[in-house]
């Protein structure tokens, strides 16, 4: 046993790749997990008490630059809301706020995400606007520069802005930041096909909003409907636009578009007959596809039931995201897990926790480093208060509760919620 080992004790440890451990121990050595298991002969250096130690949470889809645009609508009691009307308000919000204001929002929202136990995230942003904040924070990330434009001049503009940012990042910068850049063709209804193909040809990580709205399929198949009217009113419609395909799945699975890693944001209206194309086994040359489901954003807009269960049953990797504070009350993946657990109690706790951790890490090619509590992985973890009661199923203590994340660690360095009295100082633990 190294003299630099730090042994944490907790009521429960949830490794993800293994069963929950009552009175579990997690040993941190030089920023990495050295051991996970039951009590041994040595007492913990820090007894965290009535808490759960879980892997750091992975937010597979968010927009840190967006803030609440209508606080009255953030209350779930006011849902559902029309999504196309909401899109109009989001666009107005972007136009009314200069880059400095959006960067301030990134700083606030990133801090909120970290306090909620996030240790890895996928942020979609305007030309890398969130990069500097993320690069200086204790978090792993892929930062996706958004590509948008049906009209060629608009598409060329956002593509140039994205590449101006990407070319400014040196390889060493990515190492120091624990982050890397990616590209995000926004959606089939807003982004020309040539931008999708150009992005796929870069071999960079990619993300796109796909099959999010029922109106998207109508536009792709018939070039009509509310989305066309919406785009015309914005001055964004192009009469010469032709979709890649009338089927949304073809935007990531047709031809050379298969030769890239994709995170599909939402995917609510994908055809079930296309689910087989999203399985890891169907990807070309080891490329990865995952669906990022944002449960509370989905509920806000009153969509048809999300097919996450059918996707999981067919072998699709479904991870969790929060989307943005413009569409959800918080940037907490734990809140998303608990919301989904209430909606679908039959979705087992082990799978739900995996969706919020290891599946997201896999989608971002970080599963060998983070996403579970396993010897050799980084010391990325979250500490969640547990209710003072017994339960036959330990996951019920974690999910049937509204108690918060009270501390988190990134590479073994801790930050604690200052309101967490018993452990706010985390004696014996180096802090970030």
XYZ file of C-alpha atoms in Angstrom:
432
model
C 0.000 0.000 0.000
C 1.502 3.314 -1.067
C 1.849 6.003 1.577
C 0.214 8.395 -0.901
C -2.955 6.317 -1.099
C -6.159 8.009 -0.045
C -8.936 5.634 1.012
C -12.477 7.013 0.903
C -15.275 5.292 2.787
C -18.973 5.666 1.992
C -22.270 4.026 2.799
C -22.449 2.811 -0.806
C -20.063 2.743 -3.720
C -21.592 2.264 -7.179
C -18.789 1.119 -9.524
C -21.118 0.750 -12.589
C -19.036 -2.188 -13.815
C -20.060 -4.202 -10.776
C -22.660 -4.394 -8.036
C -23.110 -1.659 -5.414
C -20.787 -2.109 -2.429
C -22.169 -1.498 1.041
C -19.691 0.353 3.266
C -17.510 0.546 0.189
C -14.004 1.848 -0.187
C -12.393 3.725 -3.088
C -8.619 4.129 -3.051
C -7.122 7.044 -4.982
C -3.422 7.044 -5.880
C -1.764 9.804 -7.881
C -5.076 10.900 -9.335
C -6.170 7.418 -10.398
C -8.345 4.738 -8.892
C -6.133 2.112 -7.297
C -8.810 -0.101 -5.715
C -12.569 -0.395 -5.265
C -14.085 -2.851 -2.842
C -15.574 -3.675 0.545
C -14.019 -2.670 3.881
C -10.553 -4.073 4.403
C -8.207 -4.112 7.349
C -7.360 -0.412 7.021
C -9.827 2.258 8.107
C -10.704 4.901 5.513
C -8.657 8.061 5.566
C -11.867 10.006 4.953
C -15.207 8.539 6.043
C -17.708 10.388 3.877
C -20.668 9.030 5.819
C -24.177 8.549 4.438
C -23.339 9.132 0.800
C -23.008 7.302 -2.483
C -19.766 7.436 -4.428
C -20.532 7.142 -8.122
C -18.461 7.762 -11.267
C -18.301 11.351 -12.410
C -21.387 12.053 -14.518
C -21.150 12.418 -18.303
C -23.360 14.974 -20.045
C -23.455 13.805 -23.644
C -25.333 16.803 -25.040
C -25.501 20.359 -23.766
C -25.318 24.000 -24.868
C -23.520 25.913 -22.135
C -23.903 29.279 -23.851
C -27.707 29.224 -23.563
C -29.553 30.421 -20.481
C -33.200 30.484 -19.515
C -35.196 32.546 -22.012
C -38.607 32.318 -20.342
C -38.460 31.505 -16.612
C -42.213 30.963 -16.459
C -41.798 28.110 -18.927
C -39.011 26.433 -16.933
C -41.553 25.063 -14.468
C -42.559 21.527 -15.557
C -46.124 22.383 -14.522
C -46.287 24.656 -17.591
C -45.259 21.941 -20.055
C -45.725 21.058 -22.895
C -44.506 23.956 -24.995
C -44.440 24.295 -28.783
C -40.872 23.617 -29.889
C -40.888 25.640 -33.093
C -42.088 28.703 -31.184
C -39.328 27.996 -28.658
C -36.729 27.792 -31.438
C -37.728 31.280 -32.516
C -37.134 32.604 -29.018
C -33.746 30.866 -28.811
C -32.645 32.447 -32.090
C -33.774 35.864 -30.848
C -31.849 35.271 -27.617
C -28.668 34.492 -29.546
C -29.057 37.573 -31.751
C -29.751 39.880 -28.816
C -26.764 38.739 -26.745
C -23.208 39.651 -27.819
C -20.429 37.038 -27.545
C -19.295 38.490 -24.214
C -22.702 37.857 -22.683
C -22.729 34.303 -24.033
C -19.248 33.682 -22.582
C -20.495 34.878 -19.200
C -23.316 32.356 -19.517
C -20.797 29.615 -20.299
C -18.863 30.451 -17.131
C -22.004 30.318 -14.965
C -23.433 27.220 -16.558
C -20.170 25.300 -16.568
C -19.845 25.957 -12.847
C -23.372 24.666 -12.335
C -22.616 21.518 -14.309
C -19.467 20.867 -12.283
C -21.318 21.374 -9.004
C -23.824 18.791 -10.227
C -21.067 16.157 -10.445
C -20.261 16.427 -14.161
C -16.714 15.354 -15.000
C -17.171 14.994 -18.774
C -19.404 16.789 -21.236
C -20.125 17.326 -24.915
C -20.845 20.999 -25.517
C -22.267 22.379 -28.747
C -21.284 26.001 -29.179
C -20.823 28.821 -31.664
C -17.343 28.624 -33.231
C -15.719 27.253 -30.091
C -17.042 30.026 -27.851
C -17.015 27.768 -24.764
C -13.499 26.360 -25.333
C -11.500 28.718 -23.114
C -13.753 28.190 -20.084
C -13.820 24.421 -20.548
C -10.067 24.226 -21.167
C -9.415 25.840 -17.810
C -11.903 23.751 -15.848
C -11.555 20.353 -14.124
C -13.557 18.482 -16.738
C -13.075 16.346 -19.858
C -14.881 17.525 -22.940
C -15.543 17.483 -26.628
C -16.454 20.977 -27.826
C -18.514 20.867 -31.012
C -18.493 23.950 -33.245
C -21.944 24.385 -34.739
C -22.339 24.427 -38.527
C -25.560 25.936 -39.798
C -27.012 27.219 -43.039
C -29.214 25.969 -45.857
C -28.055 28.938 -47.919
C -24.527 28.516 -49.205
C -23.194 31.855 -47.959
C -24.447 31.202 -44.432
C -22.975 27.698 -44.491
C -19.613 29.014 -45.714
C -19.615 31.608 -42.931
C -20.227 29.166 -40.068
C -17.796 26.657 -41.570
C -15.066 29.325 -41.779
C -15.705 30.459 -38.208
C -15.490 26.874 -36.979
C -12.220 26.221 -38.774
C -10.685 29.512 -37.678
C -11.224 28.307 -34.108
C -10.085 24.719 -34.727
C -6.882 25.857 -36.425
C -6.044 27.976 -33.375
C -5.901 24.909 -31.090
C -2.566 23.142 -30.948
C -2.321 19.431 -30.056
C -0.650 20.323 -26.772
C -3.579 22.600 -25.952
C -5.927 19.631 -26.218
C -3.748 17.556 -23.899
C -3.542 20.268 -21.252
C -7.273 20.958 -21.533
C -8.405 17.313 -21.433
C -10.599 18.404 -24.330
C -10.776 18.141 -28.082
C -12.709 19.931 -30.811
C -15.499 18.515 -32.918
C -18.077 19.686 -35.445
C -21.844 19.822 -35.197
C -23.926 20.171 -38.355
C -26.932 21.552 -36.517
C -29.833 19.593 -38.049
C -31.101 18.371 -41.423
C -33.671 21.178 -41.551
C -31.092 23.916 -40.921
C -27.833 22.650 -42.435
C -27.057 21.904 -46.075
C -25.960 18.424 -47.011
C -22.524 19.553 -48.192
C -21.753 20.707 -44.641
C -22.590 17.225 -43.325
C -20.331 15.594 -45.899
C -17.488 18.033 -45.323
C -17.696 17.484 -41.553
C -17.696 13.693 -41.956
C -14.589 13.901 -44.112
C -12.560 15.501 -41.312
C -12.575 12.371 -39.113
C -13.342 14.613 -36.146
C -16.025 13.774 -33.549
C -19.417 14.887 -34.830
C -22.769 15.673 -33.273
C -26.106 16.589 -34.816
C -29.723 17.170 -33.805
C -31.562 14.441 -35.680
C -35.232 13.460 -35.888
C -36.001 15.826 -33.030
C -39.257 17.186 -34.466
C -42.101 15.518 -36.370
C -42.031 18.503 -38.710
C -38.475 17.596 -39.762
C -39.610 14.480 -41.612
C -42.358 16.437 -43.370
C -39.783 18.954 -44.571
C -37.346 16.277 -45.737
C -39.997 14.292 -47.563
C -42.167 17.050 -49.019
C -40.284 20.381 -48.613
C -43.278 21.893 -46.856
C -44.827 22.420 -43.441
C -44.273 24.557 -40.357
C -40.483 24.261 -40.450
C -40.371 25.662 -43.988
C -42.602 28.565 -42.960
C -40.369 29.111 -39.918
C -37.218 29.171 -42.069
C -38.829 31.484 -44.633
C -39.808 33.928 -41.891
C -36.181 33.937 -40.688
C -34.879 34.487 -44.207
C -33.024 31.164 -43.920
C -34.908 29.118 -46.519
C -33.165 28.203 -49.777
C -35.430 27.326 -52.696
C -32.595 25.304 -54.245
C -32.016 23.169 -51.136
C -32.222 19.406 -51.580
C -32.031 17.091 -48.554
C -29.501 14.290 -48.394
C -32.440 11.927 -48.033
C -36.067 11.957 -46.937
C -34.990 9.696 -44.049
C -33.213 11.387 -41.119
C -31.030 8.341 -40.387
C -29.368 8.697 -43.787
C -27.770 11.930 -42.566
C -25.359 9.837 -40.520
C -25.562 6.419 -42.194
C -25.448 7.058 -45.950
C -22.170 6.507 -47.803
C -19.178 8.388 -46.446
C -21.327 9.799 -43.621
C -20.929 6.386 -41.945
C -17.186 6.938 -41.644
C -17.333 9.206 -38.607
C -18.226 9.128 -34.924
C -21.677 10.612 -34.352
C -23.625 11.676 -31.301
C -27.283 11.920 -32.273
C -29.038 14.475 -30.118
C -32.626 13.379 -29.397
C -33.506 10.967 -32.249
C -37.153 10.822 -31.143
C -38.645 10.359 -34.609
C -36.140 7.951 -36.114
C -37.815 5.046 -37.871
C -37.557 1.866 -35.741
C -36.514 0.033 -38.896
C -33.346 2.150 -38.830
C -32.324 1.320 -35.265
C -30.139 -1.562 -36.421
C -27.943 0.964 -38.255
C -27.135 2.671 -34.948
C -25.715 -0.406 -33.206
C -21.949 -0.522 -32.677
C -21.810 -3.683 -34.798
C -23.234 -1.789 -37.776
C -20.663 1.000 -37.733
C -17.959 1.084 -40.374
C -14.349 0.448 -39.297
C -15.016 0.872 -35.610
C -16.717 4.259 -35.866
C -19.207 4.975 -33.102
C -22.804 6.184 -32.989
C -24.700 6.982 -29.817
C -28.036 8.626 -29.087
C -28.055 11.387 -26.470
C -31.497 11.428 -24.844
C -32.447 14.544 -22.839
C -35.498 13.396 -20.818
C -36.705 16.707 -19.401
C -36.210 18.652 -22.638
C -38.144 15.906 -24.395
C -40.981 16.266 -21.873
C -41.008 20.048 -22.199
C -42.033 19.857 -25.840
C -44.665 17.150 -25.488
C -43.193 14.816 -28.080
C -44.306 11.254 -28.655
C -42.699 8.784 -26.220
C -38.976 8.558 -26.849
C -37.907 5.154 -28.232
C -34.912 4.834 -25.867
C -36.116 1.470 -24.564
C -36.560 -0.023 -28.040
C -33.150 1.368 -28.996
C -31.494 -0.189 -25.951
C -33.187 -3.507 -26.600
C -31.753 -3.494 -30.132
C -28.236 -2.743 -28.930
C -28.093 1.021 -29.510
C -25.935 2.970 -27.055
C -28.234 5.543 -25.425
C -26.604 8.082 -23.132
C -28.014 11.106 -21.321
C -27.767 14.846 -21.843
C -29.332 17.930 -20.344
C -29.589 20.065 -23.481
C -29.524 23.673 -22.189
C -30.973 25.879 -19.479
C -33.190 27.268 -22.230
C -35.032 23.942 -22.204
C -34.448 22.268 -18.831
C -34.419 23.441 -15.201
C -30.841 22.374 -14.390
C -27.642 21.014 -15.911
C -27.639 17.945 -13.668
C -27.432 14.482 -15.215
C -28.493 13.088 -11.829
C -31.698 15.148 -12.143
C -32.232 13.691 -15.628
C -31.724 10.163 -14.276
C -34.181 10.710 -11.464
C -36.756 12.264 -13.808
C -36.521 9.300 -16.165
C -36.682 6.884 -13.233
C -39.967 8.440 -12.114
C -41.373 8.216 -15.626
C -40.211 4.639 -16.140
C -39.618 2.850 -12.825
C -39.106 -0.420 -14.694
C -35.854 0.919 -16.170
C -33.371 -0.677 -13.824
C -31.048 1.403 -11.695
C -27.880 -0.281 -13.034
C -28.801 0.560 -16.625
C -29.892 4.087 -15.782
C -26.638 4.866 -13.979
C -24.694 3.390 -16.901
C -26.566 5.679 -19.307
C -25.459 8.666 -17.227
C -21.816 7.588 -16.993
C -20.164 4.807 -18.976
C -22.333 5.004 -22.108
C -21.589 8.714 -22.442
C -17.889 8.072 -21.910
C -18.009 5.393 -24.625
C -19.741 7.785 -27.038
C -16.935 10.307 -26.481
C -14.172 7.653 -26.714
C -13.191 8.012 -23.076
C -14.475 4.743 -21.618
C -10.957 3.487 -20.875
C -10.296 6.603 -18.781
C -13.573 7.450 -17.063
C -17.241 6.454 -16.760
C -16.861 3.762 -14.076
C -14.987 3.216 -10.838
C -12.352 0.729 -11.877
C -8.664 0.367 -10.988
C -6.512 2.201 -13.484
C -9.150 4.746 -14.456
C -8.988 8.411 -13.564
C -10.229 9.434 -10.127
C -13.351 11.085 -11.576
C -16.257 10.645 -9.205
C -19.287 12.302 -7.640
C -20.481 12.106 -4.047
C -24.252 12.112 -3.540
C -26.049 12.465 -0.212
C -28.320 9.529 0.607
C -31.564 9.530 2.584
C -31.444 8.260 6.145
C -33.453 5.122 5.523
C -32.985 1.522 4.456
C -33.837 0.047 1.058
C -33.687 -3.435 -0.391
C -32.379 -1.936 -3.630
C -29.418 0.425 -3.094
C -30.247 2.185 -6.375
C -33.542 3.317 -4.814
C -31.547 5.350 -2.299
C -29.835 7.146 -5.166
C -32.797 7.573 -7.516
C -35.850 7.868 -5.225
C -34.432 10.985 -3.651
C -33.859 14.658 -4.311
C -30.681 14.916 -2.265
C -27.830 16.619 -4.114
C -24.332 15.955 -5.297
C -22.253 17.385 -2.461
C -18.760 16.983 -3.899
C -16.952 15.712 -6.961
C -13.439 14.810 -7.968
C -11.569 15.135 -11.221
C -8.333 13.174 -11.482
C -8.453 12.738 -7.717
C -8.760 16.442 -6.925
C -11.931 17.361 -5.064
C -14.313 20.263 -5.013
C -17.042 20.308 -2.376
C -20.322 22.168 -2.144
C -19.654 24.773 0.563
C -23.081 24.064 2.054
C -22.109 20.458 2.735
C -21.209 20.920 6.382
C -19.738 17.538 7.400
C -17.459 17.231 4.376
C -17.084 20.684 2.947
C -13.379 20.777 3.747
C -12.831 17.109 2.831
C -9.959 16.716 5.306
C -7.006 14.890 3.845
C -8.219 15.364 0.269
C -6.404 17.638 -2.143
C -8.796 20.164 -3.607
C -9.001 21.700 -7.056
